[in-house]
Amino acid sequence: MTAALPVDPSRHVERRLRRQYLHAFVAAACVGPFLSYVLTDVGWTPREIGWATALLTASAVVTAPVWGWADDTMSGGAARLSLFVTALAAGLLTLSLTAGGEATTLACVAVLGSASGSLEALLTSHTLRDARTAARLGATRSLGSVGWILGLFLGGLLLTITGRAALVFLVAGVAALTAPTQRRPVRRRELEGRARPKRALLPVGEVLYVLSITFPFTLCIATLTFFTAGWARDDLGAGPLAAVGPLAFSAALELPAFLLIDRVARRVSPGWLCTLAFPPLGLAALTLSQLPSRGVLFAVQPLVAVSFTLWFVGQSRLMAARVPVDQLASALTLLSTLGRGIAGPLAGIAGGALAAAGGYTSLFLSMAAVCALGLLRALPVALRSPASRGAPPAAVPPRGQPGRERPPDRRTN
């Protein structure tokens, strides 16, 4: 008999993480994009819908650091709990919209936002904890883009064939509940091999440093997401499908872009990845300001997709290079919280004011200028880092030295 080949545990971990990204993004796509539609269908007023959507986002932002701290404390177990609470809250929200009151529904929305809002950051921290899975962060995260598109399709199909719009949240719950989970929690001694050093509760300084580099991109991508459909409708006369089509097209293009980004990340540092994210997005915004048309709107989406993948992988790896493993989830969730919490309101208020004062042309020109400023901020960081780093950074102890923790890489980032 032929001896069985040894099983690479990192392959099993990677497959599990990819499926978790898939299920998490299916659930997210069945909640955020459809919440206002479902609430309208059950008779809520625009003001009430506004409170519900704001609560969905605010609950995610407020509780994100708690989920990150819990994941670090539980050695990766918070993602499993988050998926379960997401499924439970989605089911309760479905029941509440059928037989409950407004207060109960808002409570369910808050719990759902809190549980699901940090899933991406938690899964990314799990991917970056080992150099073998960190090397394929882009390919692993690409399943999230697939899940987003699949969730939009399933939700739209369900709303088309059934009169009970609230069932779309049940799809989100099933997606979260059926996500694969870790069979057993990672023991702390397997992760570190010694007692944890005393650290600050949250790595605020490191998070603010990374955010100072990547926030201009977060602001621009939020502005583009918020105003693309409205611009296409008002200035280009696009219908509903044509207005949201470019966003769906960009998400579809992220799949091959994520698969290619891992090869790039083996050759350049995280600082360079973050720097290279600005020129394509700036070029896309500048093109939209000078050549506004439906064709151009679709034509620039490859630039947006490439920028997004460079930013996501670069920011995640830059954060992983600067914090130890026992603070990685806290760092990534706090980074996501501050980025979304500041960029979202600022993009909506400032972007709306610019569009109202000078039209969408001035808005897109402003985005291009912000990208140029972001490039100027990120470039010195990239120049101080080597052109190639070999293995991608992972917040784990070096192999063969289980009792030692790799210190934050402050030399190159």
Coordinates of C-alpha atoms in Angstrom, one line a residue:
M1 CA 0.0 0.0 0.0
T2 CA 1.1 3.5 -0.7
A3 CA 1.7 5.7 2.3
A4 CA -0.7 8.6 2.6
L5 CA 0.6 12.0 1.8
P6 CA 0.8 14.3 4.8
V7 CA -2.0 16.8 5.0
D8 CA -1.0 20.5 5.0
P9 CA -3.1 22.0 7.8
S10 CA -2.6 25.5 6.3
R11 CA -4.7 24.3 3.2
H12 CA -7.5 23.3 5.5
V13 CA -7.4 26.6 7.3
E14 CA -7.3 28.5 4.0
R15 CA -10.3 26.7 2.6
R16 CA -12.2 27.3 5.8
L17 CA -11.4 31.0 5.7
R18 CA -12.4 31.4 2.1
R19 CA -15.8 29.8 2.8
Q20 CA -16.2 32.0 5.8
Y21 CA -15.6 35.1 3.7
L22 CA -18.1 33.8 1.2
H23 CA -20.8 33.2 3.8
A24 CA -20.1 36.4 5.6
F25 CA -20.4 38.5 2.5
V26 CA -23.6 36.7 1.3
A27 CA -25.1 37.6 4.7
A28 CA -23.9 41.3 4.4
A29 CA -25.2 41.7 0.9
C30 CA -28.7 40.4 2.0
V31 CA -28.9 43.0 4.8
G32 CA -27.4 46.5 4.0
P33 CA -28.5 46.9 0.4
F34 CA -32.1 45.6 1.1
L35 CA -32.9 47.1 4.5
S36 CA -34.5 50.3 3.2
Y37 CA -36.4 48.3 0.6
V38 CA -37.8 45.8 3.1
L39 CA -38.8 48.5 5.6
T40 CA -40.5 50.5 2.9
D41 CA -42.4 47.4 1.9
V42 CA -43.7 46.9 5.5
G43 CA -44.9 50.6 5.7
W44 CA -42.1 52.4 7.5
T45 CA -41.7 56.2 6.8
P46 CA -38.4 57.6 5.3
R47 CA -37.6 59.1 8.7
E48 CA -38.0 55.7 10.4
I49 CA -35.9 54.0 7.7
G50 CA -33.2 56.6 8.2
W51 CA -33.0 55.8 11.9
A52 CA -32.8 52.0 11.2
T53 CA -30.0 52.3 8.6
A54 CA -28.1 54.7 10.8
L55 CA -28.5 52.3 13.7
L56 CA -27.2 49.4 11.5
T57 CA -24.0 51.3 10.8
A58 CA -23.5 52.9 14.2
S59 CA -23.9 49.7 16.1
A60 CA -21.2 48.1 14.0
V61 CA -18.8 51.0 14.5
V62 CA -19.3 51.3 18.2
T63 CA -18.9 47.6 19.0
A64 CA -16.1 46.7 16.6
P65 CA -13.2 47.3 19.1
V66 CA -15.1 45.0 21.5
W67 CA -15.2 42.2 18.9
G68 CA -11.5 42.7 18.2
W69 CA -10.5 42.6 21.8
A70 CA -12.7 39.5 22.3
D71 CA -11.1 37.7 19.4
D72 CA -7.6 38.4 20.7
T73 CA -8.6 37.2 24.2
M74 CA -10.4 34.1 22.9
S75 CA -7.5 33.3 20.5
G76 CA -9.7 33.6 17.4
G77 CA -13.0 32.4 18.8
A78 CA -14.9 35.7 18.4
A79 CA -15.5 35.1 14.6
R80 CA -17.4 31.9 15.4
L81 CA -19.5 33.7 18.0
S82 CA -20.1 36.6 15.6
L83 CA -21.4 34.3 12.9
F84 CA -23.8 32.7 15.3
V85 CA -25.1 36.0 16.7
T86 CA -25.5 37.3 13.1
A87 CA -27.6 34.3 12.2
L88 CA -29.7 34.6 15.4
A89 CA -30.3 38.3 14.9
A90 CA -31.2 37.9 11.2
G91 CA -33.8 35.3 12.2
L92 CA -35.2 37.5 14.9
L93 CA -35.4 40.5 12.6
T94 CA -37.4 38.4 10.1
L95 CA -39.9 37.5 12.8
S96 CA -40.0 41.0 14.2
L97 CA -40.9 42.5 10.8
T98 CA -43.7 39.9 10.6
A99 CA -45.2 40.1 14.1
G100 CA -43.2 42.5 16.2
G101 CA -43.2 46.3 16.7
E102 CA -40.9 49.1 15.7
A103 CA -38.8 49.0 18.9
T104 CA -38.2 45.3 18.6
T105 CA -37.2 45.7 15.0
L106 CA -34.7 48.4 15.8
A107 CA -33.2 46.3 18.6
C108 CA -32.8 43.4 16.1
V109 CA -31.2 45.8 13.6
A110 CA -28.7 47.0 16.2
V111 CA -27.7 43.5 17.2
L112 CA -27.4 42.4 13.6
G113 CA -25.2 45.4 12.8
S114 CA -23.0 44.8 15.9
A115 CA -22.5 41.1 15.1
S116 CA -21.9 41.3 11.4
G117 CA -20.0 44.6 11.1
S118 CA -16.6 43.3 12.3
L119 CA -16.6 39.9 10.5
E120 CA -14.4 41.0 7.7
A121 CA -11.7 42.4 10.0
L122 CA -11.9 39.3 12.2
L123 CA -11.5 37.0 9.3
T124 CA -8.6 39.1 7.9
S125 CA -6.8 38.9 11.2
H126 CA -7.1 35.1 11.2
T127 CA -5.7 35.0 7.7
L128 CA -2.7 37.1 8.6
R129 CA -1.8 35.2 11.7
D130 CA 0.2 32.6 9.8
A131 CA 2.7 33.4 7.0
R132 CA 1.3 30.5 4.9
T133 CA -2.2 31.8 4.8
A134 CA -1.1 35.5 4.8
A135 CA 0.7 34.8 1.5
R136 CA -2.7 34.2 -0.1
L137 CA -4.7 37.0 1.5
G138 CA -5.9 38.3 -1.8
A139 CA -7.1 34.9 -3.1
T140 CA -8.8 34.2 0.2
R141 CA -10.5 37.6 0.4
S142 CA -11.7 37.2 -3.3
L143 CA -14.4 34.8 -2.1
G144 CA -15.9 37.8 -0.2
S145 CA -16.5 39.6 -3.6
V146 CA -18.1 36.4 -4.9
G147 CA -20.3 36.3 -1.8
W148 CA -21.3 39.9 -2.2
I149 CA -22.4 39.4 -5.8
L150 CA -24.2 36.1 -4.9
G151 CA -26.0 37.7 -2.0
L152 CA -27.2 40.6 -4.2
F153 CA -28.5 38.1 -6.7
L154 CA -30.2 35.8 -4.2
G155 CA -31.8 38.8 -2.4
G156 CA -33.0 40.3 -5.7
L157 CA -34.3 37.0 -6.9
L158 CA -36.2 36.4 -3.6
L159 CA -37.8 39.8 -3.7
T160 CA -38.9 39.2 -7.3
I161 CA -40.6 35.9 -6.7
T162 CA -42.1 36.3 -3.3
G163 CA -44.3 38.9 -1.7
R164 CA -42.6 38.6 1.8
A165 CA -39.6 40.9 1.5
A166 CA -38.5 40.2 5.1
L167 CA -37.4 36.7 4.1
V168 CA -34.3 38.2 2.6
F169 CA -32.9 38.6 6.1
L170 CA -33.6 34.9 6.7
V171 CA -31.2 34.2 3.7
A172 CA -28.6 36.2 5.5
G173 CA -29.2 34.2 8.7
V174 CA -28.8 30.9 6.9
A175 CA -25.6 32.0 5.2
A176 CA -24.1 33.0 8.5
L177 CA -25.3 29.8 10.3
T178 CA -23.9 27.5 7.6
A179 CA -20.5 29.1 7.5
P180 CA -17.7 26.6 8.5
T181 CA -16.1 27.3 11.9
Q182 CA -12.9 26.3 13.6
R183 CA -13.3 22.8 15.2
R184 CA -11.5 23.7 18.3
P185 CA -10.2 27.0 19.7
V186 CA -6.5 27.7 19.3
R187 CA -4.8 27.4 22.7
R188 CA -2.8 30.3 23.8
R189 CA 0.3 28.3 24.4
E190 CA 0.2 27.0 20.8
L191 CA 0.1 30.6 19.6
E192 CA 2.7 32.2 21.8
G193 CA 4.4 29.5 23.9
R194 CA 4.7 31.8 26.9
A195 CA 2.8 34.2 29.1
R196 CA 1.5 37.3 27.3
P197 CA 3.5 40.5 27.8
K198 CA 1.6 43.3 29.4
R199 CA 0.3 45.6 26.6
A200 CA -2.2 48.5 26.2
L201 CA -5.7 47.3 25.7
L202 CA -5.9 48.7 22.1
P203 CA -2.9 49.6 19.8
V204 CA -4.3 53.1 19.2
G205 CA -0.9 54.6 18.1
E206 CA -0.2 52.0 15.5
V207 CA -3.8 52.2 14.2
L208 CA -3.6 56.0 13.8
Y209 CA -0.3 55.7 12.0
V210 CA -1.7 53.3 9.4
L211 CA -4.9 55.3 9.1
S212 CA -2.9 58.5 8.4
I213 CA -1.6 56.7 5.3
T214 CA -4.8 55.0 4.1
F215 CA -7.6 57.3 5.2
P216 CA -7.6 59.4 2.0
F217 CA -8.4 56.3 0.0
T218 CA -11.1 55.2 2.4
L219 CA -12.7 58.7 2.1
C220 CA -12.6 58.6 -1.7
I221 CA -14.0 55.1 -2.1
A222 CA -16.8 56.0 0.3
T223 CA -17.6 59.1 -1.8
L224 CA -17.6 57.1 -5.0
T225 CA -19.9 54.5 -3.5
F226 CA -22.4 57.0 -2.1
F227 CA -22.7 59.3 -5.2
T228 CA -22.2 57.1 -8.3
A229 CA -25.8 56.0 -8.6
G230 CA -27.2 59.5 -7.9
W231 CA -24.8 61.0 -10.4
A232 CA -25.7 58.4 -13.1
R233 CA -29.4 59.0 -12.5
D234 CA -29.4 62.9 -12.4
D235 CA -26.7 63.8 -15.0
L236 CA -26.6 60.7 -17.2
G237 CA -30.3 59.8 -17.2
A238 CA -29.5 56.2 -16.1
G239 CA -32.3 53.8 -14.9
P240 CA -32.0 51.8 -11.6
L241 CA -30.1 48.9 -13.0
A242 CA -27.7 51.1 -15.1
A243 CA -27.2 53.4 -12.0
V244 CA -26.0 50.6 -9.7
G245 CA -24.5 48.5 -12.5
P246 CA -21.0 50.0 -12.3
L247 CA -20.8 49.1 -8.5
A248 CA -21.7 45.5 -9.2
F249 CA -19.3 45.5 -12.2
S250 CA -16.5 46.7 -10.0
A251 CA -17.2 44.0 -7.4
A252 CA -17.0 41.4 -10.1
L253 CA -13.7 42.7 -11.3
E254 CA -12.3 42.4 -7.7
L255 CA -12.2 38.6 -8.1
P256 CA -9.4 38.4 -10.7
A257 CA -7.7 41.5 -9.1
F258 CA -7.5 39.8 -5.7
L259 CA -6.1 36.6 -7.3
L260 CA -3.3 38.7 -8.9
I261 CA -2.5 40.9 -5.9
D262 CA -0.8 38.0 -4.0
R263 CA 1.9 37.8 -6.7
V264 CA 2.5 41.6 -6.5
A265 CA 2.6 41.5 -2.7
R266 CA 5.4 38.9 -2.7
R267 CA 7.6 41.5 -4.5
V268 CA 6.7 44.8 -2.9
S269 CA 6.2 46.0 0.7
P270 CA 2.9 46.9 2.3
G271 CA 3.9 50.5 2.1
W272 CA 4.2 50.3 -1.7
L273 CA 0.9 48.5 -2.0
C274 CA -0.8 51.3 -0.2
T275 CA 1.0 53.9 -2.3
L276 CA 0.1 52.2 -5.6
A277 CA -3.6 52.2 -4.6
F278 CA -3.9 56.0 -5.1
P279 CA -3.0 56.6 -8.8
P280 CA -5.6 54.3 -10.4
L281 CA -8.5 55.7 -8.2
G282 CA -7.3 59.3 -8.8
L283 CA -7.1 58.6 -12.6
A284 CA -10.6 57.2 -12.5
A285 CA -12.0 60.2 -10.6
L286 CA -10.2 62.6 -13.0
T287 CA -11.6 60.8 -16.0
L288 CA -15.1 60.9 -14.7
S289 CA -14.8 64.7 -14.2
Q290 CA -13.6 65.4 -17.7
L291 CA -15.5 62.7 -19.7
P292 CA -18.8 62.1 -18.0
S293 CA -20.8 59.4 -19.7
R294 CA -22.2 55.9 -19.0
G295 CA -19.5 54.3 -21.1
V296 CA -16.7 56.0 -19.2
L297 CA -18.4 55.2 -15.9
F298 CA -18.1 51.5 -16.7
A299 CA -14.7 51.9 -18.3
V300 CA -13.1 53.2 -15.1
Q301 CA -14.3 50.4 -12.9
P302 CA -11.2 48.2 -13.6
L303 CA -9.1 51.0 -12.1
V304 CA -11.4 51.2 -9.1
A305 CA -11.2 47.4 -8.6
V306 CA -7.4 47.4 -8.8
S307 CA -7.2 50.3 -6.4
F308 CA -9.4 48.6 -3.9
T309 CA -7.5 45.3 -3.9
L310 CA -4.1 47.2 -3.5
W311 CA -5.6 49.2 -0.6
F312 CA -7.2 46.3 1.2
V313 CA -4.2 43.9 1.0
G314 CA -1.7 46.8 1.6
Q315 CA -3.5 48.2 4.6
S316 CA -4.1 44.8 6.2
R317 CA -0.5 43.7 5.8
L318 CA 0.9 47.0 7.0
M319 CA -1.2 46.7 10.1
A320 CA 0.0 43.1 10.6
A321 CA 3.6 44.2 10.3
R322 CA 3.2 46.7 13.1
V323 CA 1.4 44.8 15.9
P324 CA 2.0 41.5 17.6
V325 CA -0.3 38.6 17.1
D326 CA -2.2 39.0 20.3
Q327 CA -3.4 42.5 19.2
L328 CA -4.0 41.9 15.5
A329 CA -7.8 41.5 15.7
S330 CA -8.1 44.5 18.0
A331 CA -5.9 46.6 15.6
L332 CA -7.8 45.6 12.4
T333 CA -11.3 46.1 13.9
L334 CA -10.3 49.5 15.4
L335 CA -8.8 50.5 12.0
S336 CA -12.0 49.5 10.2
T337 CA -14.1 51.3 12.9
L338 CA -12.3 54.6 12.6
G339 CA -12.0 54.5 8.9
R340 CA -15.7 53.8 8.3
G341 CA -16.9 55.9 11.2
I342 CA -15.1 59.0 10.0
A343 CA -15.1 58.5 6.2
G344 CA -18.8 57.7 5.9
P345 CA -20.2 60.9 7.5
L346 CA -17.5 63.1 6.0
A347 CA -18.0 61.7 2.5
G348 CA -21.8 62.2 2.8
I349 CA -21.7 65.7 4.1
A350 CA -18.7 67.2 2.3
G351 CA -19.4 65.3 -0.9
G352 CA -23.0 66.4 -0.9
A353 CA -22.0 70.0 -0.3
L354 CA -19.4 69.9 -3.2
A355 CA -21.9 68.3 -5.6
A356 CA -24.6 70.9 -4.7
A357 CA -22.2 73.9 -5.0
G358 CA -20.3 72.9 -8.2
G359 CA -21.9 69.8 -9.6
Y360 CA -20.5 66.3 -9.7
T361 CA -17.6 67.5 -11.8
S362 CA -16.2 69.4 -8.8
L363 CA -16.9 66.4 -6.6
F364 CA -14.8 64.1 -8.8
L365 CA -12.1 66.7 -9.2
S366 CA -11.9 66.9 -5.4
M367 CA -11.6 63.1 -5.2
A368 CA -8.7 63.2 -7.6
A369 CA -7.0 65.9 -5.5
V370 CA -7.5 63.9 -2.3
C371 CA -5.9 60.9 -4.0
A372 CA -2.9 63.1 -5.0
L373 CA -2.5 64.2 -1.4
G374 CA -2.8 60.6 -0.2
L375 CA -0.1 59.6 -2.7
L376 CA 2.2 62.3 -1.3
R377 CA 1.6 61.0 2.3
A378 CA 2.2 57.3 1.4
L379 CA 5.2 57.7 -0.9
P380 CA 7.7 58.5 1.8
V381 CA 6.6 55.4 3.7
A382 CA 7.1 53.3 0.6
L383 CA 10.5 54.8 -0.1
R384 CA 11.7 54.0 3.4
S385 CA 10.7 50.3 2.8
P386 CA 12.6 47.8 0.7
A387 CA 11.3 47.1 -2.8
S388 CA 10.9 43.5 -2.0
R389 CA 10.2 41.7 1.3
G390 CA 10.2 38.1 0.2
A391 CA 7.6 36.5 2.4
P392 CA 4.6 38.7 3.2
P393 CA 4.3 39.9 6.8
A394 CA 2.3 37.9 9.2
A395 CA 1.8 38.6 12.9
V396 CA 3.1 35.3 14.1
P397 CA 6.3 34.1 15.8
P398 CA 9.0 32.8 13.5
R399 CA 8.8 29.1 12.7
G400 CA 11.0 27.0 14.9
Q401 CA 10.8 29.6 17.7
P402 CA 7.3 29.0 19.3
G403 CA 8.3 30.8 22.4
R404 CA 9.3 34.1 20.8
E405 CA 7.0 36.7 19.4
R406 CA 7.9 38.7 16.4
P407 CA 8.2 42.4 17.3
P408 CA 6.4 45.1 15.3
D409 CA 8.2 46.0 12.1
R410 CA 8.8 49.7 12.6
R411 CA 12.0 49.8 10.5
T412 CA 10.3 49.7 7.1
N413 CA 6.8 50.8 7.7

